[in-house]
Coordinates of C-alpha atoms (C1' of nucleotides) in Angstrom, one line a residue:
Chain A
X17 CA 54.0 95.7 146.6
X18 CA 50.3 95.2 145.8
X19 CA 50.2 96.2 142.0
X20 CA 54.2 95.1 140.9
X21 CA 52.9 94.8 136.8
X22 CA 50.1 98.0 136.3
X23 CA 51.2 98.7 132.8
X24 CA 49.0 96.8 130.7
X25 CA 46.1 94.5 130.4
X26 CA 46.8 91.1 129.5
X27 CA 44.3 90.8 126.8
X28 CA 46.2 92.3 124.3
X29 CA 49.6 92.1 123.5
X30 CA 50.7 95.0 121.6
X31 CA 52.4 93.3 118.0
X32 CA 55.2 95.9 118.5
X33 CA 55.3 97.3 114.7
X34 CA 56.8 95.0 112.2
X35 CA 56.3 91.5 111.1
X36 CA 58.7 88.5 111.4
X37 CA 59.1 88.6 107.6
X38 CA 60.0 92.1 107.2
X39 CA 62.1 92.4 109.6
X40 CA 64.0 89.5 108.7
X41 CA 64.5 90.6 104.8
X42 CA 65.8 94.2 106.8
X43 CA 68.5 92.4 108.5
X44 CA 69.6 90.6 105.7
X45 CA 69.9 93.8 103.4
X46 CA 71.5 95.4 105.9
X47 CA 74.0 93.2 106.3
X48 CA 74.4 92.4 102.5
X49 CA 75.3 96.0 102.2
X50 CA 77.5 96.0 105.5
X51 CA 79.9 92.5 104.5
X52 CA 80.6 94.2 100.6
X53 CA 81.2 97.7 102.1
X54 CA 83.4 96.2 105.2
X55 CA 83.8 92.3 105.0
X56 CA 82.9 89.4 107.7
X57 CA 85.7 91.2 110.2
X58 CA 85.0 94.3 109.5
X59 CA 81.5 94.7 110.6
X60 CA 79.8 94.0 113.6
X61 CA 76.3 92.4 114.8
X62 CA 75.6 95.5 116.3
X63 CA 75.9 97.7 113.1
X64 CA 74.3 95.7 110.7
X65 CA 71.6 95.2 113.3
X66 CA 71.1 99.4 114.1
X67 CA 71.2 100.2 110.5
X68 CA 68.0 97.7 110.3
X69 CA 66.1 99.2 112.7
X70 CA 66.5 96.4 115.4
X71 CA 68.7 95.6 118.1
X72 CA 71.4 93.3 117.3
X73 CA 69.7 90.7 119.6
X74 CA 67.3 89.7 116.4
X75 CA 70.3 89.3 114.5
X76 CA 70.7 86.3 116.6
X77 CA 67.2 84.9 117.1
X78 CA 66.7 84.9 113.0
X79 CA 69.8 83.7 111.6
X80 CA 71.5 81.8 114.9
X81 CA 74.6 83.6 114.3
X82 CA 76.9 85.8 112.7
X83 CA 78.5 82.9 110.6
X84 CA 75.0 81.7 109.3
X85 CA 73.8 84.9 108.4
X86 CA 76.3 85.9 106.3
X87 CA 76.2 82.5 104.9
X88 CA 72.7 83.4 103.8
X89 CA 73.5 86.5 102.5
X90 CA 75.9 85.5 100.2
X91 CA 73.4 82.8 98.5
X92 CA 71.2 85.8 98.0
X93 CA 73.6 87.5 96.0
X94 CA 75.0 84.6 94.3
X95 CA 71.9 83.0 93.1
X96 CA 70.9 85.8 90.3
X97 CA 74.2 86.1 87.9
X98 CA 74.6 89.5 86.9
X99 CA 77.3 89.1 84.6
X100 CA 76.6 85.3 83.5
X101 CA 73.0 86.0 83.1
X102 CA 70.8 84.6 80.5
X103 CA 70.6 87.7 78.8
X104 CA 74.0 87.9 78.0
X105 CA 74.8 84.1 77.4
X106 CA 71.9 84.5 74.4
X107 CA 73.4 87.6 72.7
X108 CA 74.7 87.2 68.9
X109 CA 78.6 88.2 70.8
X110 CA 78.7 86.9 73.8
X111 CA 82.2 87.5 74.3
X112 CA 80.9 91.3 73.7
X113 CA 78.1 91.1 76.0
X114 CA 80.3 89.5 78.7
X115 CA 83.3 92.7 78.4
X116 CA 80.0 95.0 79.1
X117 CA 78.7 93.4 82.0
X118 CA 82.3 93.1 83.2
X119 CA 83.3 96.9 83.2
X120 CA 79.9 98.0 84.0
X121 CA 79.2 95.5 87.1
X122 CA 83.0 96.7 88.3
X123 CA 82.8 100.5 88.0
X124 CA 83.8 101.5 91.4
X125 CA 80.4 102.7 93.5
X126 CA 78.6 100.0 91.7
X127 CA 77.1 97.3 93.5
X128 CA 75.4 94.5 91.5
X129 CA 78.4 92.4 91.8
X130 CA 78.1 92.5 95.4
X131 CA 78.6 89.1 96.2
X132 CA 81.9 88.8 94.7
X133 CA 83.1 92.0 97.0
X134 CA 81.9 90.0 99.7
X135 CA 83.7 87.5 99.2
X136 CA 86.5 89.5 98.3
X137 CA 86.4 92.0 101.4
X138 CA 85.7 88.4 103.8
X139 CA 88.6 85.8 102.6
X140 CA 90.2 86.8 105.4
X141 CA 87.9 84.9 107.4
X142 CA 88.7 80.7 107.0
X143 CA 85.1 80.1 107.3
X144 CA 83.6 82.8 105.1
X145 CA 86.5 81.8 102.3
X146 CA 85.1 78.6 102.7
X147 CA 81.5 79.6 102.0
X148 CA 82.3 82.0 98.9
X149 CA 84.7 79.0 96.9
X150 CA 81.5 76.3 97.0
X151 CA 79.4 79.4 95.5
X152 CA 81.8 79.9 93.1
X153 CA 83.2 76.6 92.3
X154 CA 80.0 75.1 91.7
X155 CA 77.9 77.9 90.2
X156 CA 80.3 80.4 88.3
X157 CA 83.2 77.9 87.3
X158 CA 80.6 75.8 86.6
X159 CA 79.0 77.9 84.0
X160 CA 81.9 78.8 82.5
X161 CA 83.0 75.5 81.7
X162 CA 80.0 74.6 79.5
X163 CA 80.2 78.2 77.9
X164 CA 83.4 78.1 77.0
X165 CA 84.8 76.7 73.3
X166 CA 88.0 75.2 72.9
X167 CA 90.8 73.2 74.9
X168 CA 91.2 73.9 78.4
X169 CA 87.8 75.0 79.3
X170 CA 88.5 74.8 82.7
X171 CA 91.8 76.7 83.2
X172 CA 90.2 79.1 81.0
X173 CA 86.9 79.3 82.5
X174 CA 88.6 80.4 85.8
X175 CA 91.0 83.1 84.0
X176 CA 88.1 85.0 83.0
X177 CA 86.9 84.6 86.9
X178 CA 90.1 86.0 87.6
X179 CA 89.6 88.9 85.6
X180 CA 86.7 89.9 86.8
X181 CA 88.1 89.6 90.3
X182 CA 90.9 91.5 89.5
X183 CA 88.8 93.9 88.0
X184 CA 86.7 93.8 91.4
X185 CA 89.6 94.2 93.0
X186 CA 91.3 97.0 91.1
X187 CA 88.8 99.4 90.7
X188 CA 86.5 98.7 93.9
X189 CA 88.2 97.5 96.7
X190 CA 91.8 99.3 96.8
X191 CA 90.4 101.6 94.0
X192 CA 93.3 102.6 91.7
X193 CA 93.2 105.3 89.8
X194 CA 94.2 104.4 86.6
X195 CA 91.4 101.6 86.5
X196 CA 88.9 103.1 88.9
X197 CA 88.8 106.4 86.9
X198 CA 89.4 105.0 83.8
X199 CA 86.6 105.3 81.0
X200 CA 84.2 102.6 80.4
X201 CA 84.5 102.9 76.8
X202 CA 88.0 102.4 76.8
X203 CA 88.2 99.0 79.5
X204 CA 85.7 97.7 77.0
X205 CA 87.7 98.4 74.0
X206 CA 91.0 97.1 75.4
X207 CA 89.2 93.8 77.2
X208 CA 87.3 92.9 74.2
X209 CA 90.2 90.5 72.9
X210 CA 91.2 89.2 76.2
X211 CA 87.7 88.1 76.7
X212 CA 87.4 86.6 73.5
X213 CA 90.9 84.6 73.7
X214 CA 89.0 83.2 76.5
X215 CA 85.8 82.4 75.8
X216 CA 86.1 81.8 72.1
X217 CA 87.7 79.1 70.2
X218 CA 90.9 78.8 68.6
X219 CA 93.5 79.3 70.8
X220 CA 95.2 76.1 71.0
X221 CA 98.2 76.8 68.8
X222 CA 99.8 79.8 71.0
X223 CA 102.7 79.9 72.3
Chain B
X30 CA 110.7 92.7 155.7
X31 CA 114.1 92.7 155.7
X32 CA 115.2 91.5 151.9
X33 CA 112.4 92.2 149.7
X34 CA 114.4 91.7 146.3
X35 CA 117.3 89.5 147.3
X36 CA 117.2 88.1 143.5
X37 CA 120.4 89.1 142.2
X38 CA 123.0 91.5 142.1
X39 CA 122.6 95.3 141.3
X40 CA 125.6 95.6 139.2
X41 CA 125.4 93.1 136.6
X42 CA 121.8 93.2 135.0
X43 CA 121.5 90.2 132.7
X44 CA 120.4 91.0 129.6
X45 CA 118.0 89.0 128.7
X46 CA 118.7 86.8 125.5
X47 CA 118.3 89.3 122.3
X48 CA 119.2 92.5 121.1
X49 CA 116.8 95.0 119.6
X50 CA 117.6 94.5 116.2
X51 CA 117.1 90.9 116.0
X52 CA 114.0 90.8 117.9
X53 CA 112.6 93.8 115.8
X54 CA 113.5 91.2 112.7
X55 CA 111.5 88.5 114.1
X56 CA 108.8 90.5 115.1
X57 CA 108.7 91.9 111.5
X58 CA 109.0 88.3 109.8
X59 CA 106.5 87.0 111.8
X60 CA 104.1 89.8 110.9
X61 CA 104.8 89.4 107.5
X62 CA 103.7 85.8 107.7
X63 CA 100.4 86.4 109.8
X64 CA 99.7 88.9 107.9
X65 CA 99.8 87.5 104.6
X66 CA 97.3 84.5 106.3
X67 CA 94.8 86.2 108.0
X68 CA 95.4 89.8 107.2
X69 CA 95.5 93.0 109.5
X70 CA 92.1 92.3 111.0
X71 CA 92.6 88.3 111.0
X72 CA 95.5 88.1 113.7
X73 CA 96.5 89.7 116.8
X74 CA 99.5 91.2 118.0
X75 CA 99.4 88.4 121.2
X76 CA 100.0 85.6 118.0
X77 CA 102.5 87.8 116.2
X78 CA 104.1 88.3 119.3
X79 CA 104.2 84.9 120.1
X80 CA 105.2 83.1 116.8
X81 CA 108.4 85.8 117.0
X82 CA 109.3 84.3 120.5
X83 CA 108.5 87.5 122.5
X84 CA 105.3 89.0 124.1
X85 CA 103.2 91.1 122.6
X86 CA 103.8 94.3 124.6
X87 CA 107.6 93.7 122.4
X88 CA 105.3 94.9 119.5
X89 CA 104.1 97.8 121.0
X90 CA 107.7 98.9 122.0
X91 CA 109.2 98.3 118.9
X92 CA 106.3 99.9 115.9
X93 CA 104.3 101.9 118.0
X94 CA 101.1 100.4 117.0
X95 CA 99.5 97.8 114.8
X96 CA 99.3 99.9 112.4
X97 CA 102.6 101.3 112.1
X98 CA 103.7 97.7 112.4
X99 CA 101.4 97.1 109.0
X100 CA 102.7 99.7 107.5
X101 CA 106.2 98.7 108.1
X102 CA 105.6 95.2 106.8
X103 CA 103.9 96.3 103.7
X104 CA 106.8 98.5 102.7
X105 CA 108.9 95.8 103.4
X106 CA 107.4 93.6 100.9
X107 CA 106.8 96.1 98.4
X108 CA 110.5 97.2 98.3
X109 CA 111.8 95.1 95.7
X110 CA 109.0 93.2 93.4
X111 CA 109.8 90.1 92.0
X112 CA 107.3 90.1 89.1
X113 CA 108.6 93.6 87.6
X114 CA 112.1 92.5 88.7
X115 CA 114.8 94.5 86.5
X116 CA 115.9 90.6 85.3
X117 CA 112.5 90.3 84.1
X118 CA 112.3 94.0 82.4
X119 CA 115.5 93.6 80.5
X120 CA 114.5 90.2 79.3
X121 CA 114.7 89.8 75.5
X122 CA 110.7 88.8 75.6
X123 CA 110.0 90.3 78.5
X124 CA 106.2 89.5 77.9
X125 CA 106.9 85.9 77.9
X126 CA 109.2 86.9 81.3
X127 CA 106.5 88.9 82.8
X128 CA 103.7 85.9 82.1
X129 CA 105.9 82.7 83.1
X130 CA 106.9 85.2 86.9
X131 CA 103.3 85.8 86.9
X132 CA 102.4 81.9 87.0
X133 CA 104.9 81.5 89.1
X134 CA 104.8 84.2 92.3
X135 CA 101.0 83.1 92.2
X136 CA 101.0 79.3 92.7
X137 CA 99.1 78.2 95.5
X138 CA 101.5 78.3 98.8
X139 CA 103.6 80.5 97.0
X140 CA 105.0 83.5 99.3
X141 CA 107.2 85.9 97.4
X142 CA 104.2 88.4 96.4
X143 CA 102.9 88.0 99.8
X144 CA 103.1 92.0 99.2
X145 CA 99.6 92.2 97.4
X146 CA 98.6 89.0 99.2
X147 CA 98.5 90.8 102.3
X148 CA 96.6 93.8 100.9
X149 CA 94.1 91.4 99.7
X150 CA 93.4 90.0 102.8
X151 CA 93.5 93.3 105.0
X152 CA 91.5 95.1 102.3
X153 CA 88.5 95.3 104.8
X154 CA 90.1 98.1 106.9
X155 CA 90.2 101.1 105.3
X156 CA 93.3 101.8 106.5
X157 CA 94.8 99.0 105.3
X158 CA 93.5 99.3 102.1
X159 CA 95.0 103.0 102.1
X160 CA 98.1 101.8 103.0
X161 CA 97.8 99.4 100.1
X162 CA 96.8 101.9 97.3
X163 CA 99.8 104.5 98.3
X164 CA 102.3 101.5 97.1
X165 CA 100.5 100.6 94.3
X166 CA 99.3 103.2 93.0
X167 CA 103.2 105.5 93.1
X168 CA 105.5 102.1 92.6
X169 CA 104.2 99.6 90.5
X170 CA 101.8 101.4 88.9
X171 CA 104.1 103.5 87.5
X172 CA 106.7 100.9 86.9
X173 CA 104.3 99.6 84.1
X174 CA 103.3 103.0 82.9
X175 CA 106.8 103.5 81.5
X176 CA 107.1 99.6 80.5
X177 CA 103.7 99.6 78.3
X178 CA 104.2 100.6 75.0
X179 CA 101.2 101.8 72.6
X180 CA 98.3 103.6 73.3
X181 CA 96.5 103.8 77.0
X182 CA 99.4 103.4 79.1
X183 CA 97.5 103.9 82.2
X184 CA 94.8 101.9 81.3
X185 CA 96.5 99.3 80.5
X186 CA 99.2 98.8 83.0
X187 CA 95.8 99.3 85.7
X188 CA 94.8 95.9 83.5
X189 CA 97.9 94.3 84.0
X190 CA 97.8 94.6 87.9
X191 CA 94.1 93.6 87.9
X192 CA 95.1 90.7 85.7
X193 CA 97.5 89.6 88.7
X194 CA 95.5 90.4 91.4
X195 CA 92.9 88.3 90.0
X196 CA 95.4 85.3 89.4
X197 CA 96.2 85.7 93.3
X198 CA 93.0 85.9 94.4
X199 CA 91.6 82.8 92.3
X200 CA 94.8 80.6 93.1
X201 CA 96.0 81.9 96.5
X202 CA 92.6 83.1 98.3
X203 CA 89.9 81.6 97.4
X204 CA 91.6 78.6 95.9
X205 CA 89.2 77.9 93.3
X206 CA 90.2 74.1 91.7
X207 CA 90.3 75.5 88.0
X208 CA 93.4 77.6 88.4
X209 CA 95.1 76.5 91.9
X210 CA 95.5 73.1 90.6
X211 CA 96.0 73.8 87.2
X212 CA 99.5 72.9 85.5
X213 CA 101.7 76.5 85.1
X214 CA 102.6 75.1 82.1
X215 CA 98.9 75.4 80.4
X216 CA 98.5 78.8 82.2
X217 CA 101.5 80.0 80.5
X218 CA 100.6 79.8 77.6
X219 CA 97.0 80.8 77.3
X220 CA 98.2 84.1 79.3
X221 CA 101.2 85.1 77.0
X222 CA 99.2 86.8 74.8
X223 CA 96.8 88.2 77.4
X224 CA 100.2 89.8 78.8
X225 CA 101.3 90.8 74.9
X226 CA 98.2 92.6 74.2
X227 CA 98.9 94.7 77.2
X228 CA 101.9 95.5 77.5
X229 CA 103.1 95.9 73.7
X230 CA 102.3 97.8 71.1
X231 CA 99.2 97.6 68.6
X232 CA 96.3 97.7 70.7
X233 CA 94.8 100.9 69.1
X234 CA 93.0 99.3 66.4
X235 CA 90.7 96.7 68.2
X236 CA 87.0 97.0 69.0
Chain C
dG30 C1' 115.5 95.1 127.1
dT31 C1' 112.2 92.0 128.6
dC32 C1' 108.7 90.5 131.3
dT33 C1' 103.7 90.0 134.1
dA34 C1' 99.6 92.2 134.9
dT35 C1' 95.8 94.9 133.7
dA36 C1' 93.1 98.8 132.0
dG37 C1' 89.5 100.0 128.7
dA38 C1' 86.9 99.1 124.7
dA39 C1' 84.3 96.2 121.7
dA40 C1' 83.0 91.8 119.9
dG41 C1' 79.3 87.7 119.7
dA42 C1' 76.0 85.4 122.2
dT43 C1' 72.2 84.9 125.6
dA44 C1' 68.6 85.6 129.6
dG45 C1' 64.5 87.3 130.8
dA46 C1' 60.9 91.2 131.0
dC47 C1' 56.8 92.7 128.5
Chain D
dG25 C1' 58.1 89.7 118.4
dT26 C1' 60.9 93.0 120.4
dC27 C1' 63.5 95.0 123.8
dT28 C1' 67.2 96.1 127.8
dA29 C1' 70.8 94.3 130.2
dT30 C1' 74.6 91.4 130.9
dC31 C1' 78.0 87.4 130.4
dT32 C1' 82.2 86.0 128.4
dT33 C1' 85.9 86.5 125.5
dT34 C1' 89.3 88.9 122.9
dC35 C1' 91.4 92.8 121.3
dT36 C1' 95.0 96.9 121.6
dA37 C1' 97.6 99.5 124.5
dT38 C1' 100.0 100.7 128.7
dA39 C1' 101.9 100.7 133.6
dG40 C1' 105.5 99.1 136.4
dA41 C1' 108.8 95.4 138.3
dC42 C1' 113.4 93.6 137.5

DNA sequence: GTCTATAGAAAGATAGAC
DNA sequence: GTCTATCTTTCTATAGAC
């Protein structure tokens, strides 16, 4: 075997077509939209890695493992609040601001709120439960407790979190009808006062 | 090889500890329970198997296939519900019934709504999750219907459910502080008239 | 009726060529 | 930096002894 390696010349290694940074933030979109469509169990290394563009090798090689990236990907779409954003927190009604973002963020098909249907799709998994209550303890409850007026800011501050999970939950993971198909207009109208019995003050004499 | 089998006796074959029906209720009760940790893609039939005190291949015999075991369990636990219980529907307040079963079935640890709990946690395989919404959507679903008075039936019932779903999911799944450790006492009463609004009359006016 | 043993597929992770 | 190929484990489901 005189010649066992003709293919190529050694000066120049051909830079096969994308860049480590690109290809990295194509992984991790991928598998953002993989874990809310089909949860930590659901999907594999191999999917998320195909509908990237790469083999499921460089899954590995940038994030170490499954566990880590999805770890990543779920401070990616925690760290921007969609429905807590700044926006909303500043308007004249918040608690009217808040019912908006709520229904619109949970209309089934949509998928700002991604990182809650993560989350919600992955508590099956110890580890990935684990990873989703630090986000949300710490940034979301969090945040709640300082907005919110009145006694028991925190058991109320993680009511409305329930609601919007339930919402979540409702309309875009097991998609009933009633809620799923239900017009915006009309969620809105009907959670208007639940919201504000939560977020506003005065409701320490009921019951 | 003269005796190949000289074991035992042809006439009287032992059998072997069980009968059907009890081992069928173990394997079913022991599903119920795995389930309602680690939901359908979280455990495998070898641990159901096992924690029933048979072997897996039992499992197989008995359902058919994981699925159709699943499915079994799920009906099972949807059969009689314990939040729209007929005690709780013929109660004189049966919004103040419907609020203080609502704290309760969703305590942390808590396992008689392990019905939805299960869904929750198996929502990632769309079969589960379609397993899921057949039994919410025809029984309680249209339990409510019938129960809420006023405008928006469907709407609002679809609230209701999203209202407990998000009380399980907060308290039982992810386990966020704020309401897992929070007293059912103070829960109580901040949800009463969360639960009022939608389930009695005089909502049509608000907004 | 219950078991051991295994087939066949798919998962995550890794080695090594180029 | 990217690939092909493979190791190891674990899953569901099934065949066959007793």
């Amino acid at each position: 075997m005189p010649s066992p390696r003709p293919r190529r010349r050694n000066a120049a290694p051909p830079p096969r077509r994308r860049d480590a940074v690109a290809t990295r933030k194509a992984i991790l979109a991928s598998a953002r939209r993989a874990f809310a469509r089909a949860g930590y169990d659901g999907v594999g290394l191999r999917e998320i890695a195909a509908a990237a563009g790469v083999t499921a090798m460089m899954v590995g090689r940038y994030f170490g493992s499954k566990e880590e990236l999805f770890a990543e990907v779920v401070a990616d779409t925690m760290r921007d609040p969609v429905i807590l954003s700044p926006e909303n927190l500043a308007a004249p009604d918040f608690a009217a601001a808040l019912t908006k973002a709520m229904v619109a963020v949970t209309a089934p098909g949509a998928t700002p709120l991604d990182g809650f249907l993560i989350l919600l799709h992955s508590a099956s998994s110890p580890r990935a439960a684990e990873i989703g209550r630090e986000w949300i303890s710490r940034g979301h409850q969090a945040t709640l407790e300082s907005l919110v007026e009145g006694p028991w800011q925190v058991e109320r501050a993680g009511l409305f979190l329930a609601l919007v999970a339930g919402l979540q939950v409702i309309r875009q993971m097991v998609e009933i009808p009633s809620l799923a198909e239900a017009k915006p207009a009309v969620l809105e109208k009907l959670l208007k006062p639940i919201v504000r019995l939560l977020v506003e003050q005065g409701n320490g004499s009921v019951g």
